[in-house]
PDB file of C-alpha atoms in Angstrom:
ATOM      1  CA  MET A   1     -58.566 -61.923 -96.340  1.00  0.00           C
ATOM      2  CA  SER A   2     -57.849 -65.494 -95.248  1.00  0.00           C
ATOM      3  CA  GLU A   3     -60.592 -65.467 -92.628  1.00  0.00           C
ATOM      4  CA  PHE A   4     -63.224 -65.079 -95.464  1.00  0.00           C
ATOM      5  CA  THR A   5     -64.702 -68.462 -97.029  1.00  0.00           C
ATOM      6  CA  THR A   6     -67.299 -66.927 -99.395  1.00  0.00           C
ATOM      7  CA  LEU A   7     -65.552 -63.676-100.470  1.00  0.00           C
ATOM      8  CA  ILE A   8     -62.368 -62.442-101.597  1.00  0.00           C
ATOM      9  CA  TRP A   9     -61.423 -59.105-100.071  1.00  0.00           C
ATOM     10  CA  GLU A  10     -58.755 -57.018-102.152  1.00  0.00           C
ATOM     11  CA  GLU A  11     -57.887 -53.688-100.742  1.00  0.00           C
ATOM     12  CA  SER A  12     -55.868 -50.966-102.376  1.00  0.00           C
ATOM     13  CA  GLY A  13     -55.542 -47.501-101.299  1.00  0.00           C
ATOM     14  CA  ASP A  14     -59.050 -45.614-101.489  1.00  0.00           C
ATOM     15  CA  ARG A  15     -61.095 -48.654-102.437  1.00  0.00           C
ATOM     16  CA  VAL A  16     -61.949 -52.382-101.539  1.00  0.00           C
ATOM     17  CA  THR A  17     -62.776 -54.889-104.176  1.00  0.00           C
ATOM     18  CA  VAL A  18     -64.895 -57.855-102.639  1.00  0.00           C
ATOM     19  CA  ARG A  19     -65.371 -60.647-104.831  1.00  0.00           C
ATOM     20  CA  LEU A  20     -68.260 -63.097-104.100  1.00  0.00           C
ATOM     21  CA  ASN A  21     -66.795 -66.484-104.394  1.00  0.00           C
ATOM     22  CA  ARG A  22     -69.014 -69.556-104.128  1.00  0.00           C
ATOM     23  CA  PRO A  23     -68.880 -70.553-107.752  1.00  0.00           C
ATOM     24  CA  GLU A  24     -69.809 -74.362-107.263  1.00  0.00           C
ATOM     25  CA  VAL A  25     -73.230 -72.911-106.353  1.00  0.00           C
ATOM     26  CA  ARG A  26     -73.335 -69.855-108.669  1.00  0.00           C
ATOM     27  CA  ASN A  27     -72.836 -67.424-105.484  1.00  0.00           C
ATOM     28  CA  ALA A  28     -75.976 -68.134-104.050  1.00  0.00           C
ATOM     29  CA  ILE A  29     -76.160 -66.198-100.984  1.00  0.00           C
ATOM     30  CA  ASP A  30     -76.271 -68.214 -97.775  1.00  0.00           C
ATOM     31  CA  GLU A  31     -75.952 -67.266 -94.087  1.00  0.00           C
ATOM     32  CA  THR A  32     -72.122 -67.473 -94.035  1.00  0.00           C
ATOM     33  CA  MET A  33     -71.908 -65.071 -96.962  1.00  0.00           C
ATOM     34  CA  VAL A  34     -74.239 -62.570 -95.369  1.00  0.00           C
ATOM     35  CA  ALA A  35     -72.333 -62.938 -91.936  1.00  0.00           C
ATOM     36  CA  GLU A  36     -69.016 -62.161 -94.093  1.00  0.00           C
ATOM     37  CA  LEU A  37     -70.709 -59.291 -95.953  1.00  0.00           C
ATOM     38  CA  HIS A  38     -71.546 -57.844 -92.421  1.00  0.00           C
ATOM     39  CA  GLU A  39     -67.900 -57.960 -91.526  1.00  0.00           C
ATOM     40  CA  VAL A  40     -66.926 -56.075 -94.732  1.00  0.00           C
ATOM     41  CA  CYS A  41     -69.555 -53.339 -93.666  1.00  0.00           C
ATOM     42  CA  ALA A  42     -68.329 -53.100 -90.281  1.00  0.00           C
ATOM     43  CA  ARG A  43     -64.635 -52.380 -91.698  1.00  0.00           C
ATOM     44  CA  LEU A  44     -65.874 -49.987 -94.316  1.00  0.00           C
ATOM     45  CA  GLU A  45     -68.051 -48.003 -91.651  1.00  0.00           C
ATOM     46  CA  ASN A  46     -64.998 -47.780 -89.463  1.00  0.00           C
ATOM     47  CA  ASP A  47     -62.668 -46.723 -92.290  1.00  0.00           C
ATOM     48  CA  PRO A  48     -64.778 -45.398 -95.396  1.00  0.00           C
ATOM     49  CA  LYS A  49     -63.603 -46.417 -98.698  1.00  0.00           C
ATOM     50  CA  ILE A  50     -65.198 -47.069-102.204  1.00  0.00           C
ATOM     51  CA  LEU A  51     -66.411 -50.705-102.385  1.00  0.00           C
ATOM     52  CA  ILE A  52     -66.575 -52.799-105.707  1.00  0.00           C
ATOM     53  CA  LEU A  53     -68.883 -55.786-105.274  1.00  0.00           C
ATOM     54  CA  THR A  54     -68.172 -58.409-108.017  1.00  0.00           C
ATOM     55  CA  GLY A  55     -68.509 -62.102-108.608  1.00  0.00           C
ATOM     56  CA  CYS A  56     -66.232 -64.810-109.968  1.00  0.00           C
ATOM     57  CA  GLU A  57     -65.930 -67.137-113.002  1.00  0.00           C
ATOM     58  CA  HIS A  58     -67.023 -70.766-113.334  1.00  0.00           C
ATOM     59  CA  GLU A  59     -66.330 -73.008-116.001  1.00  0.00           C
ATOM     60  CA  GLY A  60     -65.673 -69.781-118.377  1.00  0.00           C
ATOM     61  CA  ARG A  61     -68.846 -68.132-117.474  1.00  0.00           C
ATOM     62  CA  GLY A  62     -69.048 -64.988-115.189  1.00  0.00           C
ATOM     63  CA  ILE A  63     -71.349 -65.196-112.012  1.00  0.00           C
ATOM     64  CA  PHE A  64     -72.594 -62.349-109.957  1.00  0.00           C
ATOM     65  CA  VAL A  65     -75.383 -63.890-107.704  1.00  0.00           C
ATOM     66  CA  SER A  66     -77.783 -66.421-108.916  1.00  0.00           C
ATOM     67  CA  GLY A  67     -79.991 -65.686-105.807  1.00  0.00           C
ATOM     68  CA  ALA A  68     -80.606 -66.990-102.334  1.00  0.00           C
ATOM     69  CA  ASP A  69     -79.391 -70.519-101.293  1.00  0.00           C
ATOM     70  CA  ILE A  70     -82.901 -72.163-102.001  1.00  0.00           C
ATOM     71  CA  GLY A  71     -81.987 -75.016 -99.637  1.00  0.00           C
ATOM     72  CA  GLN A  72     -81.692 -72.657 -96.717  1.00  0.00           C
ATOM     73  CA  LEU A  73     -84.450 -70.453 -97.779  1.00  0.00           C
ATOM     74  CA  ARG A  74     -86.900 -73.255 -98.056  1.00  0.00           C
ATOM     75  CA  GLN A  75     -86.489 -74.035 -94.509  1.00  0.00           C
ATOM     76  CA  ARG A  76     -87.006 -70.384 -93.266  1.00  0.00           C
ATOM     77  CA  ARG A  77     -90.376 -69.549 -91.377  1.00  0.00           C
ATOM     78  CA  ARG A  78     -92.251 -66.535 -90.160  1.00  0.00           C
ATOM     79  CA  ASP A  79     -89.680 -65.655 -87.647  1.00  0.00           C
ATOM     80  CA  ASP A  80     -86.790 -65.586 -90.046  1.00  0.00           C
ATOM     81  CA  ALA A  81     -88.615 -63.404 -92.209  1.00  0.00           C
ATOM     82  CA  LEU A  82     -89.315 -61.068 -89.662  1.00  0.00           C
ATOM     83  CA  ARG A  83     -85.304 -61.115 -88.815  1.00  0.00           C
ATOM     84  CA  GLY A  84     -84.877 -59.489 -92.375  1.00  0.00           C
ATOM     85  CA  ILE A  85     -81.851 -61.532 -92.942  1.00  0.00           C
ATOM     86  CA  ASN A  86     -80.928 -60.280 -96.475  1.00  0.00           C
ATOM     87  CA  ASN A  87     -83.028 -56.955 -96.037  1.00  0.00           C
ATOM     88  CA  THR A  88     -80.774 -56.013 -93.088  1.00  0.00           C
ATOM     89  CA  ILE A  89     -77.336 -56.669 -94.892  1.00  0.00           C
ATOM     90  CA  PHE A  90     -78.559 -55.080 -98.159  1.00  0.00           C
ATOM     91  CA  ASN A  91     -79.826 -51.882 -96.313  1.00  0.00           C
ATOM     92  CA  ARG A  92     -76.294 -51.997 -94.463  1.00  0.00           C
ATOM     93  CA  ILE A  93     -74.519 -51.985 -97.810  1.00  0.00           C
ATOM     94  CA  ALA A  94     -76.832 -49.248 -99.388  1.00  0.00           C
ATOM     95  CA  THR A  95     -75.917 -46.736 -96.533  1.00  0.00           C
ATOM     96  CA  LEU A  96     -72.076 -47.607 -96.369  1.00  0.00           C
ATOM     97  CA  PRO A  97     -70.586 -43.940 -95.924  1.00  0.00           C
ATOM     98  CA  ALA A  98     -68.664 -44.127 -99.338  1.00  0.00           C
ATOM     99  CA  PRO A  99     -70.107 -45.214-102.784  1.00  0.00           C
ATOM    100  CA  VAL A 100     -70.650 -48.774-103.815  1.00  0.00           C
ATOM    101  CA  ILE A 101     -70.242 -50.056-107.170  1.00  0.00           C
ATOM    102  CA  ALA A 102     -71.889 -53.449-108.628  1.00  0.00           C
ATOM    103  CA  ALA A 103     -69.845 -55.237-111.316  1.00  0.00           C
ATOM    104  CA  ILE A 104     -72.024 -57.695-112.907  1.00  0.00           C
ATOM    105  CA  ASP A 105     -71.505 -60.468-115.204  1.00  0.00           C
ATOM    106  CA  GLY A 106     -73.670 -63.378-115.546  1.00  0.00           C
ATOM    107  CA  TYR A 107     -76.661 -63.948-113.209  1.00  0.00           C
ATOM    108  CA  ALA A 108     -78.141 -61.376-110.891  1.00  0.00           C
ATOM    109  CA  LEU A 109     -81.374 -62.949-110.094  1.00  0.00           C
ATOM    110  CA  GLY A 110     -83.612 -62.636-106.813  1.00  0.00           C
ATOM    111  CA  GLY A 111     -81.181 -61.782-104.115  1.00  0.00           C
ATOM    112  CA  GLY A 112     -78.442 -61.045-106.556  1.00  0.00           C
ATOM    113  CA  LEU A 113     -80.365 -58.424-108.158  1.00  0.00           C
ATOM    114  CA  GLU A 114     -81.535 -56.926-104.885  1.00  0.00           C
ATOM    115  CA  LEU A 115     -77.692 -56.897-103.732  1.00  0.00           C
ATOM    116  CA  ALA A 116     -76.978 -54.993-107.010  1.00  0.00           C
ATOM    117  CA  LEU A 117     -79.845 -52.590-106.386  1.00  0.00           C
ATOM    118  CA  ALA A 118     -78.195 -51.839-102.837  1.00  0.00           C
ATOM    119  CA  ALA A 119     -75.165 -50.443-104.747  1.00  0.00           C
ATOM    120  CA  ASP A 120     -75.187 -46.818-105.831  1.00  0.00           C
ATOM    121  CA  PHE A 121     -73.866 -47.834-109.241  1.00  0.00           C
ATOM    122  CA  ARG A 122     -74.051 -50.659-111.493  1.00  0.00           C
ATOM    123  CA  VAL A 123     -71.701 -51.779-114.573  1.00  0.00           C
ATOM    124  CA  ALA A 124     -72.457 -54.895-116.225  1.00  0.00           C
ATOM    125  CA  THR A 125     -71.892 -57.026-119.393  1.00  0.00           C
ATOM    126  CA  GLU A 126     -74.328 -57.823-122.216  1.00  0.00           C
ATOM    127  CA  ARG A 127     -74.497 -61.346-121.129  1.00  0.00           C
ATOM    128  CA  ALA A 128     -75.782 -60.207-117.406  1.00  0.00           C
ATOM    129  CA  LYS A 129     -79.180 -61.597-116.679  1.00  0.00           C
ATOM    130  CA  PHE A 130     -81.367 -59.447-114.124  1.00  0.00           C
ATOM    131  CA  GLY A 131     -84.483 -60.591-112.748  1.00  0.00           C
ATOM    132  CA  GLN A 132     -86.721 -61.236-109.584  1.00  0.00           C
ATOM    133  CA  PRO A 133     -88.113 -64.623-109.711  1.00  0.00           C
ATOM    134  CA  GLU A 134     -89.524 -64.900-106.147  1.00  0.00           C
ATOM    135  CA  THR A 135     -93.127 -64.939-106.983  1.00  0.00           C
ATOM    136  CA  GLY A 136     -92.460 -68.109-108.952  1.00  0.00           C
ATOM    137  CA  LEU A 137     -91.167 -69.733-105.715  1.00  0.00           C
ATOM    138  CA  GLY A 138     -94.038 -68.547-103.820  1.00  0.00           C
ATOM    139  CA  ILE A 139     -92.506 -65.708-101.964  1.00  0.00           C
ATOM    140  CA  ILE A 140     -91.745 -62.027-102.769  1.00  0.00           C
ATOM    141  CA  ALA A 141     -88.789 -59.816-103.358  1.00  0.00           C
ATOM    142  CA  ALA A 142     -88.598 -58.608 -99.911  1.00  0.00           C
ATOM    143  CA  ALA A 143     -84.859 -57.401 -99.647  1.00  0.00           C
ATOM    144  CA  GLY A 144     -85.322 -54.261-101.587  1.00  0.00           C
ATOM    145  CA  GLY A 145     -86.569 -55.481-104.949  1.00  0.00           C
ATOM    146  CA  LEU A 146     -90.231 -54.211-104.619  1.00  0.00           C
ATOM    147  CA  TRP A 147     -89.345 -50.711-103.970  1.00  0.00           C
ATOM    148  CA  ARG A 148     -85.699 -50.131-105.086  1.00  0.00           C
ATOM    149  CA  LEU A 149     -86.268 -51.772-108.740  1.00  0.00           C
ATOM    150  CA  ARG A 150     -89.515 -49.469-109.228  1.00  0.00           C
ATOM    151  CA  LYS A 151     -87.287 -46.221-108.368  1.00  0.00           C
ATOM    152  CA  LEU A 152     -84.886 -47.209-111.097  1.00  0.00           C
ATOM    153  CA  VAL A 153     -86.839 -48.640-113.960  1.00  0.00           C
ATOM    154  CA  GLY A 154     -90.410 -47.213-113.295  1.00  0.00           C
ATOM    155  CA  GLU A 155     -93.607 -49.036-112.307  1.00  0.00           C
ATOM    156  CA  SER A 156     -94.523 -50.589-115.474  1.00  0.00           C
ATOM    157  CA  LEU A 157     -91.312 -52.413-116.067  1.00  0.00           C
ATOM    158  CA  ALA A 158     -90.667 -53.244-112.342  1.00  0.00           C
ATOM    159  CA  LYS A 159     -94.154 -55.060-112.373  1.00  0.00           C
ATOM    160  CA  GLU A 160     -93.279 -56.967-115.602  1.00  0.00           C
ATOM    161  CA  ILE A 161     -90.210 -58.181-113.539  1.00  0.00           C
ATOM    162  CA  LEU A 162     -91.733 -58.704-110.262  1.00  0.00           C
ATOM    163  CA  LEU A 163     -94.996 -60.186-111.306  1.00  0.00           C
ATOM    164  CA  ALA A 164     -94.562 -61.953-114.627  1.00  0.00           C
ATOM    165  CA  GLY A 165     -90.966 -63.013-114.282  1.00  0.00           C
ATOM    166  CA  ARG A 166     -89.187 -60.932-116.995  1.00  0.00           C
ATOM    167  CA  ILE A 167     -85.550 -61.323-117.005  1.00  0.00           C
ATOM    168  CA  LEU A 168     -83.601 -58.411-118.669  1.00  0.00           C
ATOM    169  CA  ASP A 169     -80.335 -59.028-120.507  1.00  0.00           C
ATOM    170  CA  GLY A 170     -77.476 -56.458-119.982  1.00  0.00           C
ATOM    171  CA  ALA A 171     -78.410 -54.175-123.073  1.00  0.00           C
ATOM    172  CA  GLU A 172     -82.025 -54.171-121.881  1.00  0.00           C
ATOM    173  CA  ALA A 173     -80.932 -53.300-118.563  1.00  0.00           C
ATOM    174  CA  ARG A 174     -78.917 -50.358-119.717  1.00  0.00           C
ATOM    175  CA  GLU A 175     -81.916 -49.017-121.895  1.00  0.00           C
ATOM    176  CA  ALA A 176     -84.059 -49.326-118.685  1.00  0.00           C
ATOM    177  CA  SER A 177     -81.343 -47.144-116.662  1.00  0.00           C
ATOM    178  CA  LEU A 178     -80.967 -50.378-114.373  1.00  0.00           C
ATOM    179  CA  ILE A 179     -77.205 -50.018-114.899  1.00  0.00           C
ATOM    180  CA  ASN A 180     -75.061 -47.175-115.543  1.00  0.00           C
ATOM    181  CA  GLU A 181     -72.500 -48.674-118.055  1.00  0.00           C
ATOM    182  CA  LEU A 182     -72.367 -51.808-120.400  1.00  0.00           C
ATOM    183  CA  HIS A 183     -68.916 -53.329-121.186  1.00  0.00           C
ATOM    184  CA  ALA A 184     -67.355 -56.567-122.618  1.00  0.00           C
ATOM    185  CA  PRO A 185     -66.803 -59.296-119.905  1.00  0.00           C
ATOM    186  CA  GLU A 186     -63.053 -58.876-120.325  1.00  0.00           C
ATOM    187  CA  GLN A 187     -63.231 -55.249-119.679  1.00  0.00           C
ATOM    188  CA  LEU A 188     -65.663 -55.312-116.709  1.00  0.00           C
ATOM    189  CA  ASP A 189     -63.129 -55.290-114.069  1.00  0.00           C
ATOM    190  CA  ASP A 190     -61.092 -52.440-115.629  1.00  0.00           C
ATOM    191  CA  ALA A 191     -64.390 -50.455-116.174  1.00  0.00           C
ATOM    192  CA  ALA A 192     -65.524 -50.758-112.369  1.00  0.00           C
ATOM    193  CA  GLN A 193     -62.075 -49.523-111.497  1.00  0.00           C
ATOM    194  CA  ALA A 194     -62.130 -46.813-113.945  1.00  0.00           C
ATOM    195  CA  PHE A 195     -65.787 -45.694-112.296  1.00  0.00           C
ATOM    196  CA  ALA A 196     -64.031 -45.820-108.959  1.00  0.00           C
ATOM    197  CA  ASP A 197     -61.294 -43.545-110.256  1.00  0.00           C
ATOM    198  CA  ARG A 198     -63.978 -40.846-111.234  1.00  0.00           C
ATOM    199  CA  ILE A 199     -65.412 -41.146-107.779  1.00  0.00           C
ATOM    200  CA  ALA A 200     -62.036 -41.105-106.117  1.00  0.00           C
ATOM    201  CA  ALA A 201     -61.282 -37.909-107.967  1.00  0.00           C
ATOM    202  CA  GLN A 202     -63.979 -35.918-106.046  1.00  0.00           C
ATOM    203  CA  ASP A 203     -63.341 -34.777-102.594  1.00  0.00           C
ATOM    204  CA  PRO A 204     -64.199 -37.456-100.210  1.00  0.00           C
ATOM    205  CA  LEU A 205     -66.028 -35.644 -97.676  1.00  0.00           C
ATOM    206  CA  ALA A 206     -68.146 -34.025-100.129  1.00  0.00           C
ATOM    207  CA  VAL A 207     -69.007 -37.240-101.652  1.00  0.00           C
ATOM    208  CA  ARG A 208     -69.746 -38.857 -98.382  1.00  0.00           C
ATOM    209  CA  ILE A 209     -72.145 -35.851 -97.185  1.00  0.00           C
ATOM    210  CA  SER A 210     -73.652 -35.841-100.657  1.00  0.00           C
ATOM    211  CA  LYS A 211     -74.742 -39.608-100.552  1.00  0.00           C
ATOM    212  CA  ALA A 212     -76.088 -39.306 -96.837  1.00  0.00           C
ATOM    213  CA  VAL A 213     -78.048 -36.200 -97.549  1.00  0.00           C
ATOM    214  CA  MET A 214     -79.612 -37.710-100.742  1.00  0.00           C
ATOM    215  CA  ALA A 215     -80.875 -40.568 -98.709  1.00  0.00           C
ATOM    216  CA  LEU A 216     -83.063 -38.446 -96.373  1.00  0.00           C
ATOM    217  CA  PRO A 217     -86.659 -37.923 -96.913  1.00  0.00           C
ATOM    218  CA  GLU A 218     -87.767 -35.142 -99.027  1.00  0.00           C
ATOM    219  CA  SER A 219     -89.260 -33.403 -95.580  1.00  0.00           C
ATOM    220  CA  ALA A 220     -85.734 -32.949 -94.672  1.00  0.00           C
ATOM    221  CA  HIS A 221     -84.796 -30.696 -97.439  1.00  0.00           C
ATOM    222  CA  PRO A 222     -83.895 -27.781 -97.987  1.00  0.00           C
ATOM    223  CA  SER A 223     -82.633 -27.406 -94.218  1.00  0.00           C
ATOM    224  CA  VAL A 224     -80.490 -30.424 -94.186  1.00  0.00           C
ATOM    225  CA  ASP A 225     -78.760 -29.252 -97.335  1.00  0.00           C
ATOM    226  CA  ASN A 226     -77.836 -25.990 -95.696  1.00  0.00           C
ATOM    227  CA  ILE A 227     -76.298 -27.534 -92.741  1.00  0.00           C
ATOM    228  CA  ALA A 228     -74.471 -29.955 -94.734  1.00  0.00           C
ATOM    229  CA  GLN A 229     -73.093 -27.268 -96.750  1.00  0.00           C
ATOM    230  CA  ALA A 230     -72.218 -25.262 -93.888  1.00  0.00           C
ATOM    231  CA  VAL A 231     -69.886 -28.060 -92.806  1.00  0.00           C
ATOM    232  CA  LEU A 232     -68.244 -28.378 -96.315  1.00  0.00           C
ATOM    233  CA  PHE A 233     -67.848 -24.556 -96.488  1.00  0.00           C
ATOM    234  CA  GLU A 234     -65.305 -24.813 -93.585  1.00  0.00           C
ATOM    235  CA  SER A 235     -63.381 -27.729 -94.785  1.00  0.00           C
ATOM    236  CA  GLU A 236     -59.861 -27.192 -95.871  1.00  0.00           C
ATOM    237  CA  ALA A 237     -60.521 -29.169 -99.221  1.00  0.00           C
ATOM    238  CA  LYS A 238     -63.140 -26.594-100.409  1.00  0.00           C
ATOM    239  CA  PHE A 239     -60.572 -23.901-100.076  1.00  0.00           C
ATOM    240  CA  ASP A 240     -57.808 -25.872-101.893  1.00  0.00           C
ATOM    241  CA  ARG A 241     -59.934 -27.154-104.667  1.00  0.00           C
ATOM    242  CA  MET A 242     -61.642 -23.893-105.101  1.00  0.00           C
ATOM    243  CA  GLN A 243     -58.252 -22.230-105.547  1.00  0.00           C
ATOM    244  CA  ALA A 244     -56.772 -24.920-107.757  1.00  0.00           C
ATOM    245  CA  PHE A 245     -59.686 -24.204-110.120  1.00  0.00           C
ATOM    246  CA  LEU A 246     -59.159 -20.439-110.052  1.00  0.00           C
ATOM    247  CA  ASP A 247     -55.511 -21.077-110.584  1.00  0.00           C
ATOM    248  CA  ARG A 248     -56.224 -23.158-113.654  1.00  0.00           C
ATOM    249  CA  LYS A 249     -58.665 -20.775-115.125  1.00  0.00           C
ATOM    250  CA  LYS A 250     -56.286 -17.890-114.652  1.00  0.00           C
ATOM    251  CA  ASN A 251     -53.386 -19.750-116.471  1.00  0.00           C
ATOM    252  CA  ARG A 252     -55.382 -20.603-119.520  1.00  0.00           C
TER     253      ARG A 252
END
């Protein structure tokens, strides 16, 4: 939409594609982009849709996010850190009602990888680059990298990335289960849409409740599962979808 200056918003039916669009600085995350991502979240919290987060091209190369805007980051002090500027928006993205897909080509470094980690799913190209170079800049990956990365790839590899500066390419990221799918650059957008199609084929309420329940602490289970299932057992979609399944089985 025209009011965005760092993003391109594309809405189609059950999904929204948001294209990060600061190619001149390799999509470095600045405060304007953070504010606009908050506006994206506000809309999708009010009207849940699948979100595809992707980058843009610059001089024939794909760009996801090269990191935070270092010029702004260098000026931040203790109180800025305590505000959790990037942490807050990435957590908001992670807790959106409907699933989020990150489609990654090129650099996903620092805040870029943390943004990708906030998504539910990641599809990428072989030329994608994943890393957390914060310790080389005298800081930590404080916007989710220290814990989301470990959950996905395990402690040993996470430490190599976080403490020794290792950068993974797309193939290495797929082998480490950091990403879900690997595609050629020219196929990435279609692959992200196809992934969204698979989600959209499920019952939206069941997907939404599953995502919310999965995010709860272990101590909440199994009681919360029973309550969530009780809600779904009364939904019209449950009766319609199960009847359709029985009809298909009967007609085989």
